[in-house]
PDB file of C-alpha atoms and ligand atoms in Angstrom:
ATOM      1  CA  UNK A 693      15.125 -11.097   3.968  1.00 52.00           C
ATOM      2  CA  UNK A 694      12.548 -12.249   6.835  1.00 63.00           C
ATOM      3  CA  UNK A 695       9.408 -11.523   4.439  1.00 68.00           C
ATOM      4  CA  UNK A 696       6.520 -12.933   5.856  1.00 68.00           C
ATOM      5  CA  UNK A 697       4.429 -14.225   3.518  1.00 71.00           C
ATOM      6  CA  UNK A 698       7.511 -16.345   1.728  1.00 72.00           C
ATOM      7  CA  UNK A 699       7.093 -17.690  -1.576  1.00 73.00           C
ATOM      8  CA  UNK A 700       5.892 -20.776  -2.237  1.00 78.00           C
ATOM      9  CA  UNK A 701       3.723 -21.724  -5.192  1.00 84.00           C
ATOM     10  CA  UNK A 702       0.736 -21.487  -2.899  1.00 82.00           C
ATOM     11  CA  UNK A 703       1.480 -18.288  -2.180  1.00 81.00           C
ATOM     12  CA  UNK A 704       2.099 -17.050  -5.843  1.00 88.00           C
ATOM     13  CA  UNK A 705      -1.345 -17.924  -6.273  1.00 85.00           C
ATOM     14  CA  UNK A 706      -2.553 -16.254  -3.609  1.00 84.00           C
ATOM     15  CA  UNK A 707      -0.886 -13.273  -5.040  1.00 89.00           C
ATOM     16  CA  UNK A 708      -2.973 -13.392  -8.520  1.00 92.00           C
ATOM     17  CA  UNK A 709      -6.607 -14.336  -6.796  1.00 91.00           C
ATOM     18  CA  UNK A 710      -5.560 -11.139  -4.544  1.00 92.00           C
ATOM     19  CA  UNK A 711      -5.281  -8.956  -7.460  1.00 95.00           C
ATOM     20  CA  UNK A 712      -8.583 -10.441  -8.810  1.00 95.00           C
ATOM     21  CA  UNK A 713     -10.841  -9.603  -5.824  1.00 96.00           C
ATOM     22  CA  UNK A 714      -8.865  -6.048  -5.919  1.00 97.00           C
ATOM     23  CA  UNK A 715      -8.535  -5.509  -9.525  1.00 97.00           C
ATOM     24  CA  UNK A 716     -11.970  -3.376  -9.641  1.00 96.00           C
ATOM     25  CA  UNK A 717     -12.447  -1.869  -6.496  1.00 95.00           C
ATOM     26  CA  UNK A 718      -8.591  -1.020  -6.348  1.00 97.00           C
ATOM     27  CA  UNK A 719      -6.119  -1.203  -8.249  1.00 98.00           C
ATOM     28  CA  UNK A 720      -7.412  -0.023 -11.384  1.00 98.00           C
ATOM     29  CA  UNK A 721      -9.298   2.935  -9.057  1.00 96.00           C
ATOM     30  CA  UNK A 722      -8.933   6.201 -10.782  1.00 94.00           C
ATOM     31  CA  UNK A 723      -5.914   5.313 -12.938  1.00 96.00           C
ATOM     32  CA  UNK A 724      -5.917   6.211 -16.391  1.00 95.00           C
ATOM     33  CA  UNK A 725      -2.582   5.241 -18.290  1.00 97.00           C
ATOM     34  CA  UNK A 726      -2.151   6.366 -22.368  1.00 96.00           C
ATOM     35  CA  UNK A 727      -0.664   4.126 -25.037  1.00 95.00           C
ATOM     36  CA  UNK A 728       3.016   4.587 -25.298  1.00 97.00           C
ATOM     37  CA  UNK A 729       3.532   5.743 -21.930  1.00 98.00           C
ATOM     38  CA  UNK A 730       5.768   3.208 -19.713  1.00 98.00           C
ATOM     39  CA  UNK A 731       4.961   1.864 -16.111  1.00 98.00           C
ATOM     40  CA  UNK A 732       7.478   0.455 -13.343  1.00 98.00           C
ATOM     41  CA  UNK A 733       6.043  -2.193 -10.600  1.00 98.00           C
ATOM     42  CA  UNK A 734       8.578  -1.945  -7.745  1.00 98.00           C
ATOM     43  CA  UNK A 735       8.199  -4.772  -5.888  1.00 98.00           C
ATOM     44  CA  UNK A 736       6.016  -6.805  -8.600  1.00 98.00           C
ATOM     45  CA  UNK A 737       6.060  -9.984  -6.731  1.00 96.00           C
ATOM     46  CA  UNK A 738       4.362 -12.676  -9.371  1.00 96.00           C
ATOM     47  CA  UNK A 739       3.368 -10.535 -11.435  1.00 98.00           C
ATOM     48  CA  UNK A 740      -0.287 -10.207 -10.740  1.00 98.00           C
ATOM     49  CA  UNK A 741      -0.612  -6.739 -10.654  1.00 98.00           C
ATOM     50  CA  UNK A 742       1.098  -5.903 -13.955  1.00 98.00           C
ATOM     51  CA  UNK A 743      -0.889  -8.746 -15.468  1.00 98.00           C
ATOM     52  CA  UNK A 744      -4.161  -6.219 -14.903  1.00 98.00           C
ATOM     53  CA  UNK A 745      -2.466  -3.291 -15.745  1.00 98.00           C
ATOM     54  CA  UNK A 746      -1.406  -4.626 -19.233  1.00 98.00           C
ATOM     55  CA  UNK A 747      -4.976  -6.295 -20.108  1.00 97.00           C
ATOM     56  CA  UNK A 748      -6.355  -2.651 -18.917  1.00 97.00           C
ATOM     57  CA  UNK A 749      -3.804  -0.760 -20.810  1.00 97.00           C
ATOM     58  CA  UNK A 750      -3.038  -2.720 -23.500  1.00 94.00           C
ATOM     59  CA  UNK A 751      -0.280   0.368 -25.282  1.00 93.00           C
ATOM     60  CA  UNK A 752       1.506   0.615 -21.910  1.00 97.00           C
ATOM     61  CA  UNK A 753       4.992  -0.914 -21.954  1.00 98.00           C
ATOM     62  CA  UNK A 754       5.829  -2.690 -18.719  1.00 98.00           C
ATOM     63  CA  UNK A 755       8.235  -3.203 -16.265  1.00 98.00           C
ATOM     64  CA  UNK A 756       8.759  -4.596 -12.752  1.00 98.00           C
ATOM     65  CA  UNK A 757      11.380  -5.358 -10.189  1.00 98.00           C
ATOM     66  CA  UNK A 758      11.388  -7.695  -7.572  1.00 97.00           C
ATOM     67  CA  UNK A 759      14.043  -9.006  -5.163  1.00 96.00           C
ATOM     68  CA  UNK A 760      13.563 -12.679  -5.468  1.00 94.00           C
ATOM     69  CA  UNK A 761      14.109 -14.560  -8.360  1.00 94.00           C
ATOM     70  CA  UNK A 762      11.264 -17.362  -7.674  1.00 94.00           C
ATOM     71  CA  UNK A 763       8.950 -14.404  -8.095  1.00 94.00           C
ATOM     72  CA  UNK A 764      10.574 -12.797 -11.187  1.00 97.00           C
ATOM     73  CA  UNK A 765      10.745 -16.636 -12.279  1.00 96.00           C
ATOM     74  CA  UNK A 766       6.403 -16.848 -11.560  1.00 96.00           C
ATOM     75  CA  UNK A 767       5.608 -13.274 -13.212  1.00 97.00           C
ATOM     76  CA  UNK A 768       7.575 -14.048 -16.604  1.00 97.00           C
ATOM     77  CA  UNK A 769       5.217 -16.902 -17.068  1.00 96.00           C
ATOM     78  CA  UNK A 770       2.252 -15.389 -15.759  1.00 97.00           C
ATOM     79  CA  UNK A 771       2.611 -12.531 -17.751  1.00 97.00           C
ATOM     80  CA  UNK A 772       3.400 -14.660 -20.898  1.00 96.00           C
ATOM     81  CA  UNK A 773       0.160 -16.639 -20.632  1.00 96.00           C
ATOM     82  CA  UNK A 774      -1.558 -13.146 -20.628  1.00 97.00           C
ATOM     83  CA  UNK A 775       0.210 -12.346 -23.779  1.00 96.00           C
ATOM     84  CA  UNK A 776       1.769  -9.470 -22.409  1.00 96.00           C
ATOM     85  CA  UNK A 777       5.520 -10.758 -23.601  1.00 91.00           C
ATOM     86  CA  UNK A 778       7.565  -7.671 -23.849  1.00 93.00           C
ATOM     87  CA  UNK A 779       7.464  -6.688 -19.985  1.00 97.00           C
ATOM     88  CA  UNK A 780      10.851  -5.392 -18.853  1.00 98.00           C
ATOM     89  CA  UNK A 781      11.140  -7.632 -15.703  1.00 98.00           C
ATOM     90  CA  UNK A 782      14.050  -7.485 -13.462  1.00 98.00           C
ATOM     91  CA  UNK A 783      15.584  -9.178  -9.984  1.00 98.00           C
ATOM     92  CA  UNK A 784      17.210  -6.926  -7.851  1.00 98.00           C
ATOM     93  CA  UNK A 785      16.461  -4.390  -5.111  1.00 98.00           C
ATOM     94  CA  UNK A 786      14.029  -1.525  -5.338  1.00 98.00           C
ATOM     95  CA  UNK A 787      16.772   0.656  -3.342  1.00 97.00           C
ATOM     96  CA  UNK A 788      18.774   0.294  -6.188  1.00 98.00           C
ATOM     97  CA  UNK A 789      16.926   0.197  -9.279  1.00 98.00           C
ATOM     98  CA  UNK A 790      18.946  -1.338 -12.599  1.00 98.00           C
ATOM     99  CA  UNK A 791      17.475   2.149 -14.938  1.00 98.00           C
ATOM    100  CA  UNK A 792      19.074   5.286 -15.745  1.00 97.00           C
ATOM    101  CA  UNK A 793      17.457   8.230 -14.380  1.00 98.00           C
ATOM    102  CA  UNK A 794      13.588   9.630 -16.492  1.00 98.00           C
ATOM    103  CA  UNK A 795      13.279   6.388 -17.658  1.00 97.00           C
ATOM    104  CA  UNK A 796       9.553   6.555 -16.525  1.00 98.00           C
ATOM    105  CA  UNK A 797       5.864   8.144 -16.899  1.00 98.00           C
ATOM    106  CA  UNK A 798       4.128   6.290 -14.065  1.00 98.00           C
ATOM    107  CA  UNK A 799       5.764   3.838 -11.220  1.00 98.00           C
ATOM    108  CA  UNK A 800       2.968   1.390  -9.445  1.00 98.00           C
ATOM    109  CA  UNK A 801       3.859   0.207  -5.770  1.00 98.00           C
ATOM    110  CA  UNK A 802       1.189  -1.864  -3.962  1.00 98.00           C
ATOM    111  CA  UNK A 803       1.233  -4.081  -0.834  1.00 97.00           C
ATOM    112  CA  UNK A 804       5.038  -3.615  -1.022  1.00 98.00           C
ATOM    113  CA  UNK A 805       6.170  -0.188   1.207  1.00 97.00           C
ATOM    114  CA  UNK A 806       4.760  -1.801   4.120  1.00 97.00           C
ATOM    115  CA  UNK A 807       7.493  -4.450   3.892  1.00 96.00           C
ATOM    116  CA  UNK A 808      10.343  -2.105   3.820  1.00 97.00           C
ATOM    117  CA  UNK A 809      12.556  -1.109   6.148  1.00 95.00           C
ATOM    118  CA  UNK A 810      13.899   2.169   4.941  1.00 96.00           C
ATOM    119  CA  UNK A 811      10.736   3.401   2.660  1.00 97.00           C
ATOM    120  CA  UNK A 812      12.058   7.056   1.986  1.00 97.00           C
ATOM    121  CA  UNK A 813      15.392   5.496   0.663  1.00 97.00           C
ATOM    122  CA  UNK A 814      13.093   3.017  -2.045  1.00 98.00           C
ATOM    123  CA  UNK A 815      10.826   6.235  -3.153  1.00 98.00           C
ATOM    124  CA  UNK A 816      13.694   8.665  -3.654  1.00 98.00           C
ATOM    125  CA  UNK A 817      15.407   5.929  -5.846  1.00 98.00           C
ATOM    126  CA  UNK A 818      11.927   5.801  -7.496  1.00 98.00           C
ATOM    127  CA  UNK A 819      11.188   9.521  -8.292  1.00 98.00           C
ATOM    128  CA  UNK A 820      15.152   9.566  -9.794  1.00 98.00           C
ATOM    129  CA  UNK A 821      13.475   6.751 -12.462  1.00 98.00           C
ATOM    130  CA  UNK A 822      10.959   8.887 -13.500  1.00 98.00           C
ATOM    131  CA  UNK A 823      10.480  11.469 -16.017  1.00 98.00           C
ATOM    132  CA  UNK A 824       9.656  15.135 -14.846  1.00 97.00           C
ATOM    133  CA  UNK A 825       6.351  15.023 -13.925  1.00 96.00           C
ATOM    134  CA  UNK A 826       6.010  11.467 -14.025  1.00 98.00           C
ATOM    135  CA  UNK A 827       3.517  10.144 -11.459  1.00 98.00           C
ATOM    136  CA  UNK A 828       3.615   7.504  -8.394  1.00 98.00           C
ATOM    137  CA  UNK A 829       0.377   5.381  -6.976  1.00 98.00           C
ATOM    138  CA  UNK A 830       1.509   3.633  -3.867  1.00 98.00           C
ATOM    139  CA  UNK A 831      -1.259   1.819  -1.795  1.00 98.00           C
ATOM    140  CA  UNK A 832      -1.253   0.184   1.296  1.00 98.00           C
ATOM    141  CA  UNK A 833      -3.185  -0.453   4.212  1.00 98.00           C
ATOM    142  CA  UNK A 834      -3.163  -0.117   8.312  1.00 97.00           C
ATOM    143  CA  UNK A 835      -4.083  -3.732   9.719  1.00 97.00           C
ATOM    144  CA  UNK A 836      -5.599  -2.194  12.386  1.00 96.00           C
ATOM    145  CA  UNK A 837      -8.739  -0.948  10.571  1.00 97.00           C
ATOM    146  CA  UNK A 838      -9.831  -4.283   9.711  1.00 98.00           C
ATOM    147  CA  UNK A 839     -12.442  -4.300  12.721  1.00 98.00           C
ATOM    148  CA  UNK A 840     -15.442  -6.798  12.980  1.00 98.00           C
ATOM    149  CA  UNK A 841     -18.222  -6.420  14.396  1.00 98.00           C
ATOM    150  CA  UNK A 842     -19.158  -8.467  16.934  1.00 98.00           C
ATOM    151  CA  UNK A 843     -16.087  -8.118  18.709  1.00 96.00           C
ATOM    152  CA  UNK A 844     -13.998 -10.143  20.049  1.00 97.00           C
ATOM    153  CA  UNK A 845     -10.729  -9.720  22.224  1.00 98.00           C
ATOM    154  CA  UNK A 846      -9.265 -12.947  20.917  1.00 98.00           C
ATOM    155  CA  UNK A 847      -9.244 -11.503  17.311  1.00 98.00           C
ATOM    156  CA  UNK A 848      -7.633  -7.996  17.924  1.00 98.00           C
ATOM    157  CA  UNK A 849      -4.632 -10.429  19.756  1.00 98.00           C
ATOM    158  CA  UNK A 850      -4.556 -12.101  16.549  1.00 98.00           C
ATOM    159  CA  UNK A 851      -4.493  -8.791  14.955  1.00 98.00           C
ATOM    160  CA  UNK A 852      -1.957  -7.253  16.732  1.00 98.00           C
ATOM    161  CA  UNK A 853       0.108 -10.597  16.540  1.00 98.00           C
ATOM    162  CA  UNK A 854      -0.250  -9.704  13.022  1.00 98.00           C
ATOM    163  CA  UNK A 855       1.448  -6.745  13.411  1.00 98.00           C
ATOM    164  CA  UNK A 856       3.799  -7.448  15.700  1.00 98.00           C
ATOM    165  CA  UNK A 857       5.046 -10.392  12.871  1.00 97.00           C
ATOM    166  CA  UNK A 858       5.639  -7.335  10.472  1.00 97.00           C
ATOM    167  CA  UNK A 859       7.175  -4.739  13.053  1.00 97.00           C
ATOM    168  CA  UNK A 860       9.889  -7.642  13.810  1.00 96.00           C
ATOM    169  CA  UNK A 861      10.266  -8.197  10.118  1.00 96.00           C
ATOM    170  CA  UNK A 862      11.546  -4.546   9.885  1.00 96.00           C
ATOM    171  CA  UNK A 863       8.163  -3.223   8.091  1.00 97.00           C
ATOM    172  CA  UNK A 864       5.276  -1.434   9.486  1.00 98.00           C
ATOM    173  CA  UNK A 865       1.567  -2.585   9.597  1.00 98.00           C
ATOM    174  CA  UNK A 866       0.951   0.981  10.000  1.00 98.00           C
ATOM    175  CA  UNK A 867       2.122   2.737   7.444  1.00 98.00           C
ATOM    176  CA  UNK A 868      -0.749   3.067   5.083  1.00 97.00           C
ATOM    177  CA  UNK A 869      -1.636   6.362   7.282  1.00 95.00           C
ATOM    178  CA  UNK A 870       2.063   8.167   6.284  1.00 97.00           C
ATOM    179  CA  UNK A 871       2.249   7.251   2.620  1.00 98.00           C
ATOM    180  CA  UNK A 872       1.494  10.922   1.764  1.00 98.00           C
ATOM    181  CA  UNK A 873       4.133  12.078   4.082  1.00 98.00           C
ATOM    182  CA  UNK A 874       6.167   9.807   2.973  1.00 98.00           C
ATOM    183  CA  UNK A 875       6.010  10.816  -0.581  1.00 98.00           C
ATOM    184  CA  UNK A 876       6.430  14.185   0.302  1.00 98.00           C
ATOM    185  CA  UNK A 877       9.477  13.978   2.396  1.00 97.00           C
ATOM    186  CA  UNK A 878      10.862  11.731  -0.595  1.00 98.00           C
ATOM    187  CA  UNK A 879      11.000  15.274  -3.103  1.00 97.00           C
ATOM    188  CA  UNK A 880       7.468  14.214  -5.106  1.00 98.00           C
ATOM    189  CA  UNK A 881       5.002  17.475  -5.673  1.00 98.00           C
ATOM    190  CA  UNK A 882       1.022  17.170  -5.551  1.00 98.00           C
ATOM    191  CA  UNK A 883       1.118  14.598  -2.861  1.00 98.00           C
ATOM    192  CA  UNK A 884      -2.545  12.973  -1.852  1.00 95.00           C
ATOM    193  CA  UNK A 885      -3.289  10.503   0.377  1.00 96.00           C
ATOM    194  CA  UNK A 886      -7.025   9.487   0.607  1.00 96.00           C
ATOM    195  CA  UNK A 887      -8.533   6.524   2.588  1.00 97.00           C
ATOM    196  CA  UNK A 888     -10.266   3.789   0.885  1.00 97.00           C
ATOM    197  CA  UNK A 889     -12.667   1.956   3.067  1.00 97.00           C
ATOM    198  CA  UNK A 890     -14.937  -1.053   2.743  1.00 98.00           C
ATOM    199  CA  UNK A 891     -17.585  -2.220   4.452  1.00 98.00           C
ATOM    200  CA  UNK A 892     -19.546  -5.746   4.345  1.00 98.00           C
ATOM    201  CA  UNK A 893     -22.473  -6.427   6.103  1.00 98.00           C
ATOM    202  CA  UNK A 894     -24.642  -9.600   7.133  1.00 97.00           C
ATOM    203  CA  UNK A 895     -27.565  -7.951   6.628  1.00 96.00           C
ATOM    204  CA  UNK A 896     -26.510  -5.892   3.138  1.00 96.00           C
ATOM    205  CA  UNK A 897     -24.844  -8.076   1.043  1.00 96.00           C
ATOM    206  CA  UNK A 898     -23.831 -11.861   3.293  1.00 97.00           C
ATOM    207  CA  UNK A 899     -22.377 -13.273  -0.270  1.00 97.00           C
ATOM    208  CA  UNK A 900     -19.692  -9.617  -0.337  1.00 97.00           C
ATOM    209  CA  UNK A 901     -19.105 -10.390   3.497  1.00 98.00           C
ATOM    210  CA  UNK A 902     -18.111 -14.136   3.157  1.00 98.00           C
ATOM    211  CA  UNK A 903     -15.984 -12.723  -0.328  1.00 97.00           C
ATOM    212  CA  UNK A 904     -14.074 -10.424   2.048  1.00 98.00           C
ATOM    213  CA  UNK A 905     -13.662 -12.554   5.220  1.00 98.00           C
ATOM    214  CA  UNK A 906     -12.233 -15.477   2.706  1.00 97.00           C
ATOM    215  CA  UNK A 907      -9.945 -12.758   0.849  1.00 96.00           C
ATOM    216  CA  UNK A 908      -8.442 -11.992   4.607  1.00 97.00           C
ATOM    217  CA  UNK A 909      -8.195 -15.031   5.795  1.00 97.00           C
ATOM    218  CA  UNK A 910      -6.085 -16.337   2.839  1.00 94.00           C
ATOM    219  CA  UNK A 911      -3.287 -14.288   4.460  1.00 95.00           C
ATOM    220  CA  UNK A 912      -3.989 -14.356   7.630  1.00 97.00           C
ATOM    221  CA  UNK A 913      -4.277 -17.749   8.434  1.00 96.00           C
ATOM    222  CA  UNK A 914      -0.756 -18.643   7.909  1.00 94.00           C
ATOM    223  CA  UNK A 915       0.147 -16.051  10.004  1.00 96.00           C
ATOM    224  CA  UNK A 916      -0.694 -17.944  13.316  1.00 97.00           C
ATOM    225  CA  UNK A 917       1.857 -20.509  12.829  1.00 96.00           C
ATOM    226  CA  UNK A 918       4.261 -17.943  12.824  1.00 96.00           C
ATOM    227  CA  UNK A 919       2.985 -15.835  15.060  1.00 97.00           C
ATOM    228  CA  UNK A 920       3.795 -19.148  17.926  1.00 98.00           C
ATOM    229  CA  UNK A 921       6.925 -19.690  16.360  1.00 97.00           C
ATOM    230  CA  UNK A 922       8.408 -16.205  16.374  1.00 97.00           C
ATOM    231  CA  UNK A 923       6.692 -14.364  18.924  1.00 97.00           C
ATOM    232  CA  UNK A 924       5.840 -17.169  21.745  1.00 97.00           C
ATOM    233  CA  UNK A 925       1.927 -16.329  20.986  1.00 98.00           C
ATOM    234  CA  UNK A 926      -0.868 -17.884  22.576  1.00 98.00           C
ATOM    235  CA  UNK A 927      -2.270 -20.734  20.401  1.00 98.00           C
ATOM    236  CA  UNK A 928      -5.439 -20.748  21.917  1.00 98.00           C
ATOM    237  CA  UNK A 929      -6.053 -17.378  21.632  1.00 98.00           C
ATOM    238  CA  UNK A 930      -4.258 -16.696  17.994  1.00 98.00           C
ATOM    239  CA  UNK A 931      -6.784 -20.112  17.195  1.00 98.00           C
ATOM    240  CA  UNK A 932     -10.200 -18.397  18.551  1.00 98.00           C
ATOM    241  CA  UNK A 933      -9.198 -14.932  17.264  1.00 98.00           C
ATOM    242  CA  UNK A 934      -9.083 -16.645  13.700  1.00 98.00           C
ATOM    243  CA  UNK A 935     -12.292 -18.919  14.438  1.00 98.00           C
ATOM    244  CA  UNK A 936     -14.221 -15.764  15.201  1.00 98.00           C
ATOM    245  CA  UNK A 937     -13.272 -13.791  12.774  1.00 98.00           C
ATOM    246  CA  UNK A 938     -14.140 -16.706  10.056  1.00 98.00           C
ATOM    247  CA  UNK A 939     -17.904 -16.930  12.432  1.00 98.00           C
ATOM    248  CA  UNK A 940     -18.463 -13.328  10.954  1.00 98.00           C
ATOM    249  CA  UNK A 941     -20.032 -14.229   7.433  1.00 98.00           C
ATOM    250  CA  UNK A 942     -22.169 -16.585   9.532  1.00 97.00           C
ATOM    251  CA  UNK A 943     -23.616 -14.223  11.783  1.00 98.00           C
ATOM    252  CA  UNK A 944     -27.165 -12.467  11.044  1.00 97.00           C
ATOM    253  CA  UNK A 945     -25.400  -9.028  12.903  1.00 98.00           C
ATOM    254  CA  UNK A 946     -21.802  -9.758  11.228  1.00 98.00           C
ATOM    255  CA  UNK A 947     -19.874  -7.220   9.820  1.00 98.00           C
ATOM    256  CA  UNK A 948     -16.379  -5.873   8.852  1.00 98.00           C
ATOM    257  CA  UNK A 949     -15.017  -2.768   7.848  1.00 98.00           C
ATOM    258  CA  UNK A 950     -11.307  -1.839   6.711  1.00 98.00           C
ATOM    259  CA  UNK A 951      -9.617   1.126   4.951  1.00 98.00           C
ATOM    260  CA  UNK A 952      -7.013   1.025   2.667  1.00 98.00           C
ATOM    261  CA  UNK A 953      -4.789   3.524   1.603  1.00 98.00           C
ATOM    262  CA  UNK A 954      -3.853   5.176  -1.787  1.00 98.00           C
ATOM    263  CA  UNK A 955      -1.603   7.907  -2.274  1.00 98.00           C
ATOM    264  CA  UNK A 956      -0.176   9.433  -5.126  1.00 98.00           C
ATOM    265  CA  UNK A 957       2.484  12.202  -6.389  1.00 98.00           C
ATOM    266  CA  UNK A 958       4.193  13.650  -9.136  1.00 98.00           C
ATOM    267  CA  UNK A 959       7.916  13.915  -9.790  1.00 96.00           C
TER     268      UNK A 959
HETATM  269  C1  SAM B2268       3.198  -8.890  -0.911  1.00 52.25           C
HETATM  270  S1  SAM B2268       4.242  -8.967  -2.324  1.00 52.25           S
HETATM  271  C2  SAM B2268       3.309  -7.907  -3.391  1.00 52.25           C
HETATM  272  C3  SAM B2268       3.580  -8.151  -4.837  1.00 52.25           C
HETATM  273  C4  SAM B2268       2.712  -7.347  -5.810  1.00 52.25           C
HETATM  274  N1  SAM B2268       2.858  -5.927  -5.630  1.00 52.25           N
HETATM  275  C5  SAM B2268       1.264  -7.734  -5.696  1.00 52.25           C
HETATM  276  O1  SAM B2268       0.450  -6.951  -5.214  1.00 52.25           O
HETATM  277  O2  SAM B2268       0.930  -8.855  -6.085  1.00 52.25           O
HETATM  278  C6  SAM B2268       5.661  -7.955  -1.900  1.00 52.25           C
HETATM  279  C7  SAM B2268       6.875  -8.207  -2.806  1.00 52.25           C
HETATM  280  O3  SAM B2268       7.886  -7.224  -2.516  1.00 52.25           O
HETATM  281  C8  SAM B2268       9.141  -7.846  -2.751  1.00 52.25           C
HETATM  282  N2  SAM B2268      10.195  -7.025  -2.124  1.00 52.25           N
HETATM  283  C9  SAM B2268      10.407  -6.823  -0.804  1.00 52.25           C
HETATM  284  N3  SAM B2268      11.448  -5.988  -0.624  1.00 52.25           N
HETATM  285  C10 SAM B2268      11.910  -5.660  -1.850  1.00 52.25           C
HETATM  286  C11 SAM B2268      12.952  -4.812  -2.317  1.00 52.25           C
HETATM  287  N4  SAM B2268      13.763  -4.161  -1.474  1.00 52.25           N
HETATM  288  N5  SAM B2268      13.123  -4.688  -3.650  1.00 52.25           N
HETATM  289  C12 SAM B2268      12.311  -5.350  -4.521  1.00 52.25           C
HETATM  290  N6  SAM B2268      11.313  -6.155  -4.128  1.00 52.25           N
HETATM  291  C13 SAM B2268      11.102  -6.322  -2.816  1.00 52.25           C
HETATM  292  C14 SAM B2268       8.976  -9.229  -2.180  1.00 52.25           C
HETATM  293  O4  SAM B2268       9.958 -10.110  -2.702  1.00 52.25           O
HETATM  294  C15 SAM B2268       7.546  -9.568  -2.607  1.00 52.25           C
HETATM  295  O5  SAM B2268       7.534 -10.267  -3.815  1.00 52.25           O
END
């Protein structure tokens, strides 16, 4: 599959510090899982996520699915250093999940849909794992929120470059906007989708700026060598887009603002 952050080591890592900065503000947002009840990661990657669900909810039994085996290789460890050593960890393909049908109370999908081509065929498979009134939390973003402030035409190229890298990798950059509709159309009841948005300023907080301008550019960064090498993109440009966006934190009017996604439905 043409996934396009890969999966090096380096990027493994990057996985677990990204569930760190989120783990707060995020991805333990309004959740509230009860001993004994069992959790499915589709698309678990290294394991990160799970990690902070299990510390948070230490009576939830675990289990996650991911489609490459380097990952599935990372999370076991991961997740044994944690102590969490009974997680139900699987390779294969979230279209086809390896579980008889109501195996679940709660499935977990984040910074995953947006990498799929066929999204309604991976959440229909998903509601047929869970139990009858079993619940989903999917979360994703639209990369075109992430606006700064000054700015600048070179970074929106890089931005949409950005995009463009996922569009041609059969995802969508977009899609944190439909996640309730697409929970809906895949048969799930008491569908919500609400925005999450941030917003760092110079002048409010320069130390939760520079936090969230680092977070991004872990991620996007590598995406400008791609970005030449599949998509024939300007260099220069791609180069000053990325140079101005790391200015930001250095700028006594700098600023950035994104919104994230989170949507959620029962089966
Ligand atoms: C950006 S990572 C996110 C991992 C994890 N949710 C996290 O937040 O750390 C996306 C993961 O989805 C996996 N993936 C992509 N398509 C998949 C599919 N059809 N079935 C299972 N996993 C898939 C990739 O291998 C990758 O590990």
């Amino acid at each position: 599959m043409d996934y396009i952050h890969g999966y090096s080591n380096q990027e493994q890592v990057r996985l677990i510090q990204q569930a760190e900065y989120w783990r707060e503000k995020l991805i333990l947002k309004d959740i509230n899982y009860q001993t004994g009840e069992s959790l499915l990661e589709i698309g678990c990657g290294a394991g990160a996520v799970l990690g902070i669900l299990g510390q948070t909810f230490p009576g939830l039994k675990l289990a996650g699915i991911d489609l490459e085996d380097k990952q599935i290789e990372y999370a076991q460890n991961h997740l044994n250093n944690l102590n969490l050593n009974y997680v139900d960890l699987r390779l294969g393909d979230a279209n086809t999940l390896p579980w008889q049908d109501n195996q679940f109370d709660h499935i977990y999908a984040i910074w995953f849909i947006e990498h799929l081509s066929a999204p309604q065929k991976v959440l229909t498979e998903a509601k047929r794992v869970l139990k009858p009134g079993g619940t989903i939390t999917v979360t994703e973003t639209d990369y075109r929120t992430i606006l700064v402030s000054p700015e600048s035409f070179d970074y929106r190229y890089l931005v949409d470059s950005l995009c463009e890298l996922l569009l041609q990798a059969k995802g969508n950059p977009y899609i944190g906007q439909s996640l309730g509709t697409l929970l809906s159309h895949s048969g799930f009841n008491q569908v919500n989708n609400q925005p999450v948005s941030f917003h760092y300023a110079y002048s409010l907080n320069s130390q939760e700026l520079k936090g969230f301008i680092d977070y991004v550019d872990s991620w996007l960064a590598p995406t400008v060598e791609q970005a030449i090498a599949k998509l024939d993109k300007d260099r220069q440009k791609l180069d000053a887009g990325l140079d101005w966006f790391r200015s930001i934190p250095h700028r006594d009017n700098g600023a950035v603002s994104a919104t994230i996604y989170r949507a959620s439905g029962t089966s």
